[in-house]
Structures are given as structure tokens and as C-alpha cells.
PDB file of C-alpha atoms in Angstrom:
ATOM      1  CA  MET A   7     119.034 153.194 164.636  1.00 94.00           C
ATOM      2  CA  LEU A   8     117.392 150.395 163.923  1.00 95.00           C
ATOM      3  CA  ASP A   9     114.917 150.957 165.755  1.00 97.00           C
ATOM      4  CA  ASP A  10     114.505 155.119 165.529  1.00 96.00           C
ATOM      5  CA  ALA A  11     113.888 154.513 161.567  1.00 95.00           C
ATOM      6  CA  CYS A  12     111.280 151.912 162.037  1.00 95.00           C
ATOM      7  CA  LYS A  13     109.277 154.407 164.678  1.00 94.00           C
ATOM      8  CA  GLU A  14     110.462 157.606 162.257  1.00 91.00           C
ATOM      9  CA  ALA A  15     109.791 156.756 158.701  1.00 91.00           C
ATOM     10  CA  GLY A  16     109.285 153.006 158.359  1.00 93.00           C
ATOM     11  CA  PHE A  17     112.220 153.357 155.646  1.00 95.00           C
ATOM     12  CA  PHE A  18     115.718 152.837 155.801  1.00 96.00           C
ATOM     13  CA  TYR A  19     118.939 151.787 153.668  1.00 97.00           C
ATOM     14  CA  VAL A  20     120.716 148.687 154.171  1.00 98.00           C
ATOM     15  CA  LYS A  21     124.398 148.761 153.821  1.00 97.00           C
ATOM     16  CA  GLY A  22     127.790 146.523 154.241  1.00 97.00           C
ATOM     17  CA  HIS A  23     124.981 142.885 153.445  1.00 97.00           C
ATOM     18  CA  GLY A  24     127.149 140.594 152.150  1.00 97.00           C
ATOM     19  CA  ILE A  25     124.836 141.060 148.373  1.00 98.00           C
ATOM     20  CA  THR A  26     127.422 141.567 145.787  1.00 98.00           C
ATOM     21  CA  GLU A  27     126.607 145.436 144.008  1.00 98.00           C
ATOM     22  CA  SER A  28     128.088 143.308 140.785  1.00 98.00           C
ATOM     23  CA  LEU A  29     125.321 139.936 141.580  1.00 98.00           C
ATOM     24  CA  MET A  30     122.164 143.395 142.532  1.00 98.00           C
ATOM     25  CA  LYS A  31     122.987 145.561 138.762  1.00 98.00           C
ATOM     26  CA  GLU A  32     123.230 141.510 137.361  1.00 98.00           C
ATOM     27  CA  VAL A  33     119.520 141.192 138.984  1.00 98.00           C
ATOM     28  CA  ARG A  34     118.296 143.860 137.438  1.00 98.00           C
ATOM     29  CA  ASP A  35     120.200 143.373 134.133  1.00 98.00           C
ATOM     30  CA  VAL A  36     118.471 140.825 133.669  1.00 98.00           C
ATOM     31  CA  THR A  37     115.166 141.559 133.963  1.00 98.00           C
ATOM     32  CA  ARG A  38     115.849 144.633 131.843  1.00 97.00           C
ATOM     33  CA  LYS A  39     116.807 142.309 128.683  1.00 98.00           C
ATOM     34  CA  PHE A  40     113.401 140.167 128.893  1.00 98.00           C
ATOM     35  CA  PHE A  41     111.357 143.070 129.057  1.00 96.00           C
ATOM     36  CA  GLN A  42     113.201 144.189 126.420  1.00 96.00           C
ATOM     37  CA  LEU A  43     111.812 141.372 124.436  1.00 97.00           C
ATOM     38  CA  PRO A  44     109.078 141.146 121.401  1.00 96.00           C
ATOM     39  CA  TYR A  45     105.395 140.969 123.414  1.00 94.00           C
ATOM     40  CA  GLU A  46     104.821 137.636 122.608  1.00 96.00           C
ATOM     41  CA  GLU A  47     107.406 135.995 123.697  1.00 96.00           C
ATOM     42  CA  LYS A  48     106.898 137.506 126.912  1.00 97.00           C
ATOM     43  CA  LEU A  49     102.946 135.558 127.180  1.00 96.00           C
ATOM     44  CA  LYS A  50     104.555 133.195 127.345  1.00 97.00           C
ATOM     45  CA  ILE A  51     104.967 132.431 131.048  1.00 98.00           C
ATOM     46  CA  LYS A  52     101.694 135.088 131.337  1.00 96.00           C
ATOM     47  CA  MET A  53      99.908 135.217 134.525  1.00 95.00           C
ATOM     48  CA  THR A  54      96.826 133.737 135.067  1.00 94.00           C
ATOM     49  CA  PRO A  55      94.725 132.229 137.691  1.00 93.00           C
ATOM     50  CA  ARG A  56      95.493 128.515 136.442  1.00 94.00           C
ATOM     51  CA  SER A  57      99.381 129.221 137.169  1.00 94.00           C
ATOM     52  CA  GLY A  58      98.674 130.959 140.770  1.00 95.00           C
ATOM     53  CA  TYR A  59      98.872 134.630 140.352  1.00 95.00           C
ATOM     54  CA  ARG A  60     102.678 133.535 138.689  1.00 97.00           C
ATOM     55  CA  GLY A  61     104.633 134.610 136.044  1.00 97.00           C
ATOM     56  CA  TYR A  62     103.974 138.297 133.574  1.00 97.00           C
ATOM     57  CA  GLN A  63     102.106 140.406 133.679  1.00 94.00           C
ATOM     58  CA  ARG A  64     101.669 143.455 131.179  1.00 89.00           C
ATOM     59  CA  ILE A  65     101.526 147.146 131.179  1.00 85.00           C
ATOM     60  CA  GLY A  66      98.340 148.255 133.694  1.00 79.00           C
ATOM     61  CA  GLU A  67      97.823 144.879 134.126  1.00 84.00           C
ATOM     62  CA  ASN A  68      98.511 145.185 138.147  1.00 81.00           C
ATOM     63  CA  VAL A  69      95.475 147.553 140.222  1.00 81.00           C
ATOM     64  CA  THR A  70      96.160 149.685 143.236  1.00 76.00           C
ATOM     65  CA  LYS A  71      93.123 151.393 144.652  1.00 74.00           C
ATOM     66  CA  GLY A  72      91.277 150.587 141.874  1.00 74.00           C
ATOM     67  CA  LYS A  73      93.698 152.846 139.558  1.00 76.00           C
ATOM     68  CA  PRO A  74      96.209 150.921 137.101  1.00 77.00           C
ATOM     69  CA  ASP A  75      99.617 151.148 137.488  1.00 80.00           C
ATOM     70  CA  MET A  76     101.576 151.515 134.425  1.00 83.00           C
ATOM     71  CA  HIS A  77     104.456 148.822 135.133  1.00 89.00           C
ATOM     72  CA  GLU A  78     105.032 145.893 133.920  1.00 94.00           C
ATOM     73  CA  ALA A  79     106.480 142.929 135.891  1.00 96.00           C
ATOM     74  CA  ILE A  80     107.089 139.302 136.921  1.00 97.00           C
ATOM     75  CA  ASP A  81     106.099 137.843 140.116  1.00 96.00           C
ATOM     76  CA  CYS A  82     107.147 135.209 141.740  1.00 98.00           C
ATOM     77  CA  TYR A  83     106.111 133.803 145.098  1.00 97.00           C
ATOM     78  CA  THR A  84     107.327 130.484 147.112  1.00 98.00           C
ATOM     79  CA  PRO A  85     106.282 127.625 145.587  1.00 97.00           C
ATOM     80  CA  ILE A  86     102.924 126.034 147.313  1.00 97.00           C
ATOM     81  CA  ARG A  87     101.840 122.030 146.775  1.00 96.00           C
ATOM     82  CA  PRO A  88      98.630 121.272 146.225  1.00 95.00           C
ATOM     83  CA  GLY A  89      97.142 120.813 149.457  1.00 96.00           C
ATOM     84  CA  LYS A  90     100.232 121.626 151.610  1.00 96.00           C
ATOM     85  CA  TYR A  91      97.333 124.739 152.830  1.00 95.00           C
ATOM     86  CA  GLY A  92      94.403 123.089 152.429  1.00 94.00           C
ATOM     87  CA  ASP A  93      91.236 125.567 151.028  1.00 94.00           C
ATOM     88  CA  LEU A  94      93.810 129.241 152.192  1.00 93.00           C
ATOM     89  CA  ALA A  95      96.142 128.873 149.774  1.00 96.00           C
ATOM     90  CA  LYS A  96      94.272 126.987 146.405  1.00 96.00           C
ATOM     91  CA  PRO A  97      94.340 130.254 144.290  1.00 95.00           C
ATOM     92  CA  MET A  98      97.863 130.579 144.956  1.00 96.00           C
ATOM     93  CA  GLU A  99      99.196 126.513 144.573  1.00 97.00           C
ATOM     94  CA  GLY A 100     101.766 126.070 141.455  1.00 96.00           C
ATOM     95  CA  SER A 101     105.431 126.788 141.279  1.00 97.00           C
ATOM     96  CA  ASN A 102     106.622 129.773 139.444  1.00 98.00           C
ATOM     97  CA  LEU A 103     107.017 130.458 135.361  1.00 97.00           C
ATOM     98  CA  TRP A 104     110.613 131.200 135.087  1.00 97.00           C
ATOM     99  CA  PRO A 105     111.504 132.454 131.533  1.00 97.00           C
ATOM    100  CA  GLU A 106     113.646 130.644 129.020  1.00 96.00           C
ATOM    101  CA  ASN A 107     115.552 133.387 127.940  1.00 95.00           C
ATOM    102  CA  PRO A 108     117.620 135.052 129.257  1.00 95.00           C
ATOM    103  CA  SER A 109     118.767 131.954 129.745  1.00 96.00           C
ATOM    104  CA  ASN A 110     120.721 132.510 133.287  1.00 96.00           C
ATOM    105  CA  PHE A 111     117.489 133.890 134.305  1.00 98.00           C
ATOM    106  CA  GLU A 112     116.086 131.160 136.561  1.00 97.00           C
ATOM    107  CA  THR A 113     119.624 129.876 138.774  1.00 98.00           C
ATOM    108  CA  LEU A 114     120.857 133.274 138.602  1.00 98.00           C
ATOM    109  CA  LEU A 115     116.925 134.705 140.597  1.00 98.00           C
ATOM    110  CA  GLU A 116     116.775 131.461 142.662  1.00 97.00           C
ATOM    111  CA  ASN A 117     120.270 132.617 143.866  1.00 98.00           C
ATOM    112  CA  TYR A 118     119.086 135.925 144.484  1.00 98.00           C
ATOM    113  CA  ILE A 119     116.016 134.973 146.369  1.00 98.00           C
ATOM    114  CA  ASN A 120     118.353 132.921 148.704  1.00 98.00           C
ATOM    115  CA  LEU A 121     120.504 135.515 149.761  1.00 98.00           C
ATOM    116  CA  CYS A 122     117.298 138.026 149.855  1.00 98.00           C
ATOM    117  CA  ARG A 123     116.055 135.599 152.321  1.00 98.00           C
ATOM    118  CA  ASP A 124     119.231 135.102 154.509  1.00 98.00           C
ATOM    119  CA  LEU A 125     119.559 138.799 154.734  1.00 98.00           C
ATOM    120  CA  SER A 126     116.149 139.616 154.738  1.00 98.00           C
ATOM    121  CA  ARG A 127     116.347 136.818 158.279  1.00 98.00           C
ATOM    122  CA  LYS A 128     118.991 138.429 159.840  1.00 98.00           C
ATOM    123  CA  ILE A 129     117.317 141.941 160.019  1.00 98.00           C
ATOM    124  CA  MET A 130     114.425 140.438 161.167  1.00 98.00           C
ATOM    125  CA  ARG A 131     116.665 139.338 164.217  1.00 98.00           C
ATOM    126  CA  GLY A 132     118.289 142.942 164.077  1.00 98.00           C
ATOM    127  CA  ILE A 133     113.787 144.368 164.946  1.00 98.00           C
ATOM    128  CA  ALA A 134     113.107 141.533 167.551  1.00 98.00           C
ATOM    129  CA  LEU A 135     116.181 142.853 169.265  1.00 98.00           C
ATOM    130  CA  ALA A 136     114.838 146.398 168.929  1.00 97.00           C
ATOM    131  CA  LEU A 137     111.532 146.128 169.874  1.00 97.00           C
ATOM    132  CA  GLY A 138     113.177 145.014 173.303  1.00 96.00           C
ATOM    133  CA  GLY A 139     112.362 141.153 171.747  1.00 96.00           C
ATOM    134  CA  ALA A 140     114.212 137.945 171.994  1.00 97.00           C
ATOM    135  CA  ILE A 141     116.156 137.525 168.427  1.00 97.00           C
ATOM    136  CA  ASP A 142     114.020 134.451 167.008  1.00 97.00           C
ATOM    137  CA  ALA A 143     110.783 135.934 168.196  1.00 97.00           C
ATOM    138  CA  PHE A 144     110.582 135.864 164.534  1.00 96.00           C
ATOM    139  CA  GLU A 145     111.391 131.933 163.980  1.00 95.00           C
ATOM    140  CA  GLY A 146     108.624 129.012 164.905  1.00 95.00           C
ATOM    141  CA  GLU A 147     104.762 129.743 163.951  1.00 95.00           C
ATOM    142  CA  THR A 148     106.114 133.736 163.257  1.00 96.00           C
ATOM    143  CA  ALA A 149     108.434 133.377 160.177  1.00 97.00           C
ATOM    144  CA  GLY A 150     110.354 129.713 160.599  1.00 97.00           C
ATOM    145  CA  ASP A 151     109.588 128.924 157.496  1.00 97.00           C
ATOM    146  CA  PRO A 152     108.788 132.214 155.771  1.00 97.00           C
ATOM    147  CA  PHE A 153     106.768 132.429 152.865  1.00 97.00           C
ATOM    148  CA  TRP A 154     108.775 134.477 149.891  1.00 98.00           C
ATOM    149  CA  VAL A 155     107.732 137.528 146.739  1.00 97.00           C
ATOM    150  CA  LEU A 156     109.272 138.278 144.225  1.00 98.00           C
ATOM    151  CA  ARG A 157     108.059 141.075 142.028  1.00 97.00           C
ATOM    152  CA  LEU A 158     109.772 142.239 138.726  1.00 98.00           C
ATOM    153  CA  ILE A 159     109.362 145.345 137.674  1.00 96.00           C
ATOM    154  CA  GLY A 160     109.298 147.461 134.468  1.00 94.00           C
ATOM    155  CA  TYR A 161     108.461 151.358 134.570  1.00 92.00           C
ATOM    156  CA  PRO A 162     108.179 152.326 130.302  1.00 86.00           C
ATOM    157  CA  VAL A 163     108.608 155.566 128.928  1.00 78.00           C
ATOM    158  CA  ASP A 164     106.591 155.529 125.468  1.00 69.00           C
ATOM    159  CA  ILE A 165     103.187 154.273 127.032  1.00 59.00           C
ATOM    160  CA  PRO A 166     100.454 155.585 124.399  1.00 52.00           C
ATOM    161  CA  GLU A 167      98.974 158.481 125.668  1.00 52.00           C
ATOM    162  CA  GLU A 168      94.980 156.887 125.680  1.00 48.00           C
ATOM    163  CA  GLN A 169      96.672 154.280 128.482  1.00 54.00           C
ATOM    164  CA  ARG A 170      98.628 155.998 130.795  1.00 51.00           C
ATOM    165  CA  THR A 171      98.458 157.501 134.342  1.00 53.00           C
ATOM    166  CA  ASP A 172     100.868 159.406 136.016  1.00 57.00           C
ATOM    167  CA  THR A 173     101.906 156.457 138.628  1.00 65.00           C
ATOM    168  CA  GLY A 174     104.377 153.670 137.863  1.00 74.00           C
ATOM    169  CA  CYS A 175     102.659 152.215 140.959  1.00 84.00           C
ATOM    170  CA  GLY A 176      99.583 153.909 143.527  1.00 81.00           C
ATOM    171  CA  ALA A 177     100.559 155.316 147.243  1.00 82.00           C
ATOM    172  CA  HIS A 178     100.372 151.671 149.130  1.00 89.00           C
ATOM    173  CA  THR A 179     101.598 149.524 152.187  1.00 91.00           C
ATOM    174  CA  ASP A 180     103.216 146.576 151.765  1.00 92.00           C
ATOM    175  CA  TYR A 181     101.096 143.577 153.504  1.00 89.00           C
ATOM    176  CA  GLY A 182     104.451 141.233 154.997  1.00 94.00           C
ATOM    177  CA  LEU A 183     106.460 142.002 157.625  1.00 97.00           C
ATOM    178  CA  LEU A 184     109.933 143.155 155.173  1.00 97.00           C
ATOM    179  CA  THR A 185     110.826 144.240 152.371  1.00 97.00           C
ATOM    180  CA  LEU A 186     113.960 144.089 150.152  1.00 98.00           C
ATOM    181  CA  VAL A 187     114.459 146.746 146.868  1.00 98.00           C
ATOM    182  CA  ASN A 188     116.884 146.681 144.484  1.00 98.00           C
ATOM    183  CA  GLN A 189     116.293 149.609 142.511  1.00 97.00           C
ATOM    184  CA  ASP A 190     118.559 151.410 139.958  1.00 96.00           C
ATOM    185  CA  ASP A 191     120.954 153.828 140.511  1.00 95.00           C
ATOM    186  CA  ASP A 192     120.492 156.638 138.764  1.00 93.00           C
ATOM    187  CA  ILE A 193     117.077 157.525 138.770  1.00 92.00           C
ATOM    188  CA  CYS A 194     114.481 158.343 140.905  1.00 92.00           C
ATOM    189  CA  ALA A 195     110.863 157.618 141.112  1.00 91.00           C
ATOM    190  CA  LEU A 196     110.488 155.834 144.697  1.00 94.00           C
ATOM    191  CA  GLU A 197     108.354 158.178 146.770  1.00 94.00           C
ATOM    192  CA  VAL A 198     107.393 157.378 150.718  1.00 95.00           C
ATOM    193  CA  GLN A 199     105.098 159.190 152.685  1.00 93.00           C
ATOM    194  CA  ASN A 200     107.267 161.244 155.553  1.00 87.00           C
ATOM    195  CA  ARG A 201     105.382 161.862 158.755  1.00 85.00           C
ATOM    196  CA  SER A 202     103.911 165.038 158.120  1.00 88.00           C
ATOM    197  CA  GLY A 203     102.426 163.503 154.881  1.00 90.00           C
ATOM    198  CA  GLU A 204     105.209 165.075 152.216  1.00 92.00           C
ATOM    199  CA  TRP A 205     106.439 162.671 149.381  1.00 93.00           C
ATOM    200  CA  ILE A 206     109.835 162.369 149.375  1.00 93.00           C
ATOM    201  CA  TYR A 207     111.895 160.776 147.316  1.00 94.00           C
ATOM    202  CA  ALA A 208     113.945 156.741 148.044  1.00 95.00           C
ATOM    203  CA  THR A 209     117.274 158.509 146.189  1.00 95.00           C
ATOM    204  CA  PRO A 210     118.873 155.102 145.187  1.00 96.00           C
ATOM    205  CA  ILE A 211     122.643 154.870 146.697  1.00 97.00           C
ATOM    206  CA  PRO A 212     124.214 152.466 144.715  1.00 96.00           C
ATOM    207  CA  GLY A 213     124.569 148.740 146.570  1.00 97.00           C
ATOM    208  CA  THR A 214     122.158 149.267 149.265  1.00 98.00           C
ATOM    209  CA  PHE A 215     118.637 147.733 149.388  1.00 98.00           C
ATOM    210  CA  VAL A 216     115.564 150.238 150.454  1.00 97.00           C
ATOM    211  CA  CYS A 217     113.811 148.364 153.230  1.00 97.00           C
ATOM    212  CA  ASN A 218     110.376 148.855 154.530  1.00 96.00           C
ATOM    213  CA  ILE A 219     108.553 147.316 157.111  1.00 94.00           C
ATOM    214  CA  GLY A 220     105.239 145.889 156.237  1.00 95.00           C
ATOM    215  CA  ASP A 221     101.072 145.304 157.583  1.00 93.00           C
ATOM    216  CA  MET A 222     102.478 142.220 159.313  1.00 95.00           C
ATOM    217  CA  LEU A 223     104.967 144.028 161.348  1.00 97.00           C
ATOM    218  CA  LYS A 224     102.232 146.847 162.518  1.00 97.00           C
ATOM    219  CA  VAL A 225     100.305 144.312 163.525  1.00 97.00           C
ATOM    220  CA  TRP A 226     102.683 142.637 165.586  1.00 97.00           C
ATOM    221  CA  SER A 227     104.505 145.419 167.245  1.00 98.00           C
ATOM    222  CA  ASN A 228     100.792 146.636 168.278  1.00 98.00           C
ATOM    223  CA  GLY A 229     101.668 149.755 166.116  1.00 97.00           C
ATOM    224  CA  ILE A 230     105.027 150.729 167.434  1.00 98.00           C
ATOM    225  CA  TYR A 231     105.910 150.396 163.969  1.00 97.00           C
ATOM    226  CA  GLN A 232     104.015 151.525 161.109  1.00 94.00           C
ATOM    227  CA  SER A 233     103.937 150.085 157.518  1.00 94.00           C
ATOM    228  CA  THR A 234     104.582 153.681 155.707  1.00 91.00           C
ATOM    229  CA  LEU A 235     102.600 154.715 152.012  1.00 93.00           C
ATOM    230  CA  HIS A 236     105.152 154.717 148.973  1.00 94.00           C
ATOM    231  CA  ARG A 237     104.704 155.085 145.131  1.00 93.00           C
ATOM    232  CA  VAL A 238     106.538 155.003 142.710  1.00 90.00           C
ATOM    233  CA  VAL A 239     106.144 158.307 140.083  1.00 86.00           C
ATOM    234  CA  ASN A 240     108.774 157.598 137.162  1.00 82.00           C
ATOM    235  CA  ASN A 241     109.392 160.953 135.667  1.00 81.00           C
ATOM    236  CA  SER A 242     112.627 159.922 133.607  1.00 83.00           C
ATOM    237  CA  PRO A 243     112.700 159.748 130.208  1.00 86.00           C
ATOM    238  CA  ARG A 244     114.267 156.250 130.003  1.00 90.00           C
ATOM    239  CA  TYR A 245     113.103 152.882 130.941  1.00 93.00           C
ATOM    240  CA  ARG A 246     113.561 152.617 134.675  1.00 94.00           C
ATOM    241  CA  VAL A 247     113.899 149.055 136.352  1.00 96.00           C
ATOM    242  CA  SER A 248     113.215 147.789 140.168  1.00 97.00           C
ATOM    243  CA  VAL A 249     113.464 144.356 142.171  1.00 98.00           C
ATOM    244  CA  ALA A 250     111.791 143.675 145.159  1.00 97.00           C
ATOM    245  CA  PHE A 251     111.544 140.922 147.760  1.00 98.00           C
ATOM    246  CA  PHE A 252     108.807 140.566 150.397  1.00 97.00           C
ATOM    247  CA  TYR A 253     109.660 138.774 152.987  1.00 98.00           C
ATOM    248  CA  GLU A 254     106.794 137.683 155.164  1.00 97.00           C
ATOM    249  CA  SER A 255     106.012 135.371 157.866  1.00 97.00           C
ATOM    250  CA  ASN A 256     104.844 131.441 157.523  1.00 97.00           C
ATOM    251  CA  PHE A 257     101.708 131.585 155.035  1.00 97.00           C
ATOM    252  CA  ASP A 258      99.383 129.926 157.881  1.00 96.00           C
ATOM    253  CA  ALA A 259     100.699 131.951 160.887  1.00 97.00           C
ATOM    254  CA  ALA A 260      97.536 133.959 162.905  1.00 97.00           C
ATOM    255  CA  ILE A 261      99.916 137.490 163.093  1.00 97.00           C
ATOM    256  CA  GLU A 262      98.751 139.530 166.836  1.00 97.00           C
ATOM    257  CA  PRO A 263     100.116 142.005 168.656  1.00 98.00           C
ATOM    258  CA  VAL A 264     102.748 140.301 170.983  1.00 97.00           C
ATOM    259  CA  GLN A 265     102.128 140.665 174.311  1.00 96.00           C
ATOM    260  CA  PHE A 266     106.005 142.634 175.258  1.00 95.00           C
ATOM    261  CA  CYS A 267     104.800 144.547 172.690  1.00 97.00           C
ATOM    262  CA  ARG A 268     101.011 145.271 174.389  1.00 97.00           C
ATOM    263  CA  GLU A 269     102.462 145.744 177.400  1.00 97.00           C
ATOM    264  CA  LYS A 270     104.886 149.682 176.389  1.00 96.00           C
ATOM    265  CA  THR A 271     101.363 150.387 174.055  1.00 97.00           C
ATOM    266  CA  GLY A 272      99.135 150.552 177.061  1.00 96.00           C
ATOM    267  CA  GLY A 273      98.429 146.977 177.327  1.00 95.00           C
ATOM    268  CA  ALA A 274      95.119 146.608 175.713  1.00 97.00           C
ATOM    269  CA  ALA A 275      95.359 145.180 171.181  1.00 98.00           C
ATOM    270  CA  LYS A 276      95.168 147.757 168.541  1.00 98.00           C
ATOM    271  CA  TYR A 277      95.003 145.360 165.842  1.00 97.00           C
ATOM    272  CA  ASP A 278      92.711 142.081 165.276  1.00 97.00           C
ATOM    273  CA  LYS A 279      94.425 138.814 164.258  1.00 96.00           C
ATOM    274  CA  VAL A 280      95.079 137.968 160.672  1.00 95.00           C
ATOM    275  CA  VAL A 281      95.770 135.168 159.173  1.00 96.00           C
ATOM    276  CA  TYR A 282      98.894 135.961 156.887  1.00 95.00           C
ATOM    277  CA  GLY A 283      97.765 133.847 153.823  1.00 95.00           C
ATOM    278  CA  GLU A 284      94.160 134.609 153.859  1.00 94.00           C
ATOM    279  CA  HIS A 285      95.299 138.622 154.296  1.00 90.00           C
ATOM    280  CA  LEU A 286      97.335 137.833 150.906  1.00 92.00           C
ATOM    281  CA  VAL A 287      94.566 136.097 149.063  1.00 93.00           C
ATOM    282  CA  LYS A 288      92.515 138.186 149.524  1.00 90.00           C
ATOM    283  CA  LYS A 289      94.877 140.966 147.931  1.00 87.00           C
ATOM    284  CA  VAL A 290      96.291 138.865 144.956  1.00 88.00           C
ATOM    285  CA  LEU A 291      92.237 138.469 143.754  1.00 86.00           C
ATOM    286  CA  THR A 292      91.905 141.742 143.597  1.00 82.00           C
ATOM    287  CA  ASN A 293      95.030 143.316 142.559  1.00 76.00           C
ATOM    288  CA  PHE A 294      94.741 141.747 138.840  1.00 71.00           C
ATOM    289  CA  VAL A 295      92.994 142.626 135.399  1.00 66.00           C
ATOM    290  CA  MET A 296      92.838 139.858 133.408  1.00 53.00           C
TER     291      MET A 296
END
């Protein structure tokens, strides 16, 4: 089933995952509370190059394919101490900026991140088996020390006309191995492009994560699994919250088509080797208008 979902859609729902529905909702609620704060309060954790591109960004500061996205967000990354990866990670060195208000924000989110990381590792073991590899194919130098990214995203509805575009988040694929999306239960906004090129809703199912595969898994599997285009269009009259957890390879991993996937696809590598950290830094440096 996992193999079929990854081949046919690149998107699937995950249930029975052990993270309680009440915790998933609490994470969305605390995110919504932060975004309801006065603008001056949110700016206390403003994202800057100095913060390693961590922190709060206002509406329109995130750019997809040259077009401002109609959302606000907090970006968090695996903390990187200075010099850990040499020059490769220099722009992204630092620790996360957690707001003081709501007061339980940091504790709640760090616990949630740990649970999402464990769940993602289990799903990647399933994906390794689905591809016909060993259960630990993504451990060690590939993703034994996985880098993670967390984006807490709010999609407002009352955006001034002169600033507004039609897209909450433009069409894109994700950079890493796997994404877990915890979205509001009662608003349809996340859209996935199917193999016929049509946009279809990833309709919320309470208690589930929407899971999709990213660019690094496409390269690693030599295209057996494709990362799927998706976008967000919030036509609801209500503010929408989505919390996306991105499970990536090791920051300094060189990802290339693995031998047993090449054998299944004619023998030749369809993709060049990609150093994940280089891929991420390049994207991050061109993703924001500050």
C-alpha cells in the first residue's frame, strides 16, 4: 500500500501513528494563539539572516517562484552550532527563536518535534522496505542523523487588496525525504497535483497526518518515487493553521540514486548527486524577502 501510494500519488494519509489527536490540536491551537498576538509582539522573534533564517516572517515575505505567499509563519530548524559543517551551513548556524508567549510554546513544540522525528523514521523504514531495500537503508550516512525543519503557518483572510495574491503558498515540491502535515480539521486548502495535472484537495481527516515525499527521496530512488507538486489556496472565510514537519537526510549527506533502485530503472542514474545542505541553503537564501 505504501509503495502504491508513493508511486501513484506521492501523497498519503497516516493514521494509527501514536501521536494523539489532542496533541495535534494543541499544537495548532498554540500556533493560532501566537499569530493572534499584536504585530509588535510577533516581531520579537523576527527572522533575519543573523538568526540563521529562523523565526517569524510576516505575510508576503515567503516567496514561491517569484510570487509572495499569503501566509505568515515561524520557521524552526535543527540547531546548528558554529563550525559543525564548516562553510556548508554557515548561513544557517544558530538556535531556534521561541516566543515567550504563549508560555508553553517551546516545551510543547520540542516534545512534538521529537514525536514527529520518531514517526518519520518509522515511515522511512517502511519506505525502504517498499522500495525493496533493507529496513535500515536510510540510517547511517544517509539519514542516521536526520536534519529536520518545522514550519508553523497561518493563512489569514483579511489581507489588504493591494497586497493580496490568490495563493496561500505557491505550487512547489518539498526538498527533503518526507513531510508530515498537521492541518486544521475543517478547512480544505491544501491541493495536490495528480498525475493527470489536475489539482485535487488533500481533504483533512481528523487525527491523521497528510504525508508527502520530497526531492531527496526522488533522487535516492532514481525516480521510482516522484515528489509531487502541491499548493495552498485558502478560500475559507476563516484563518487557517497548518504545521508542517520536514524530515530530511543528514545535513551533509550526498544523496544519489542508490544501486538497487538504479537496477530497477534500467541501470543508469537519472539524477546527479545532491548534497542536501547545499540544496537547502540555496533554497533558503532565495526564499525570503526581508
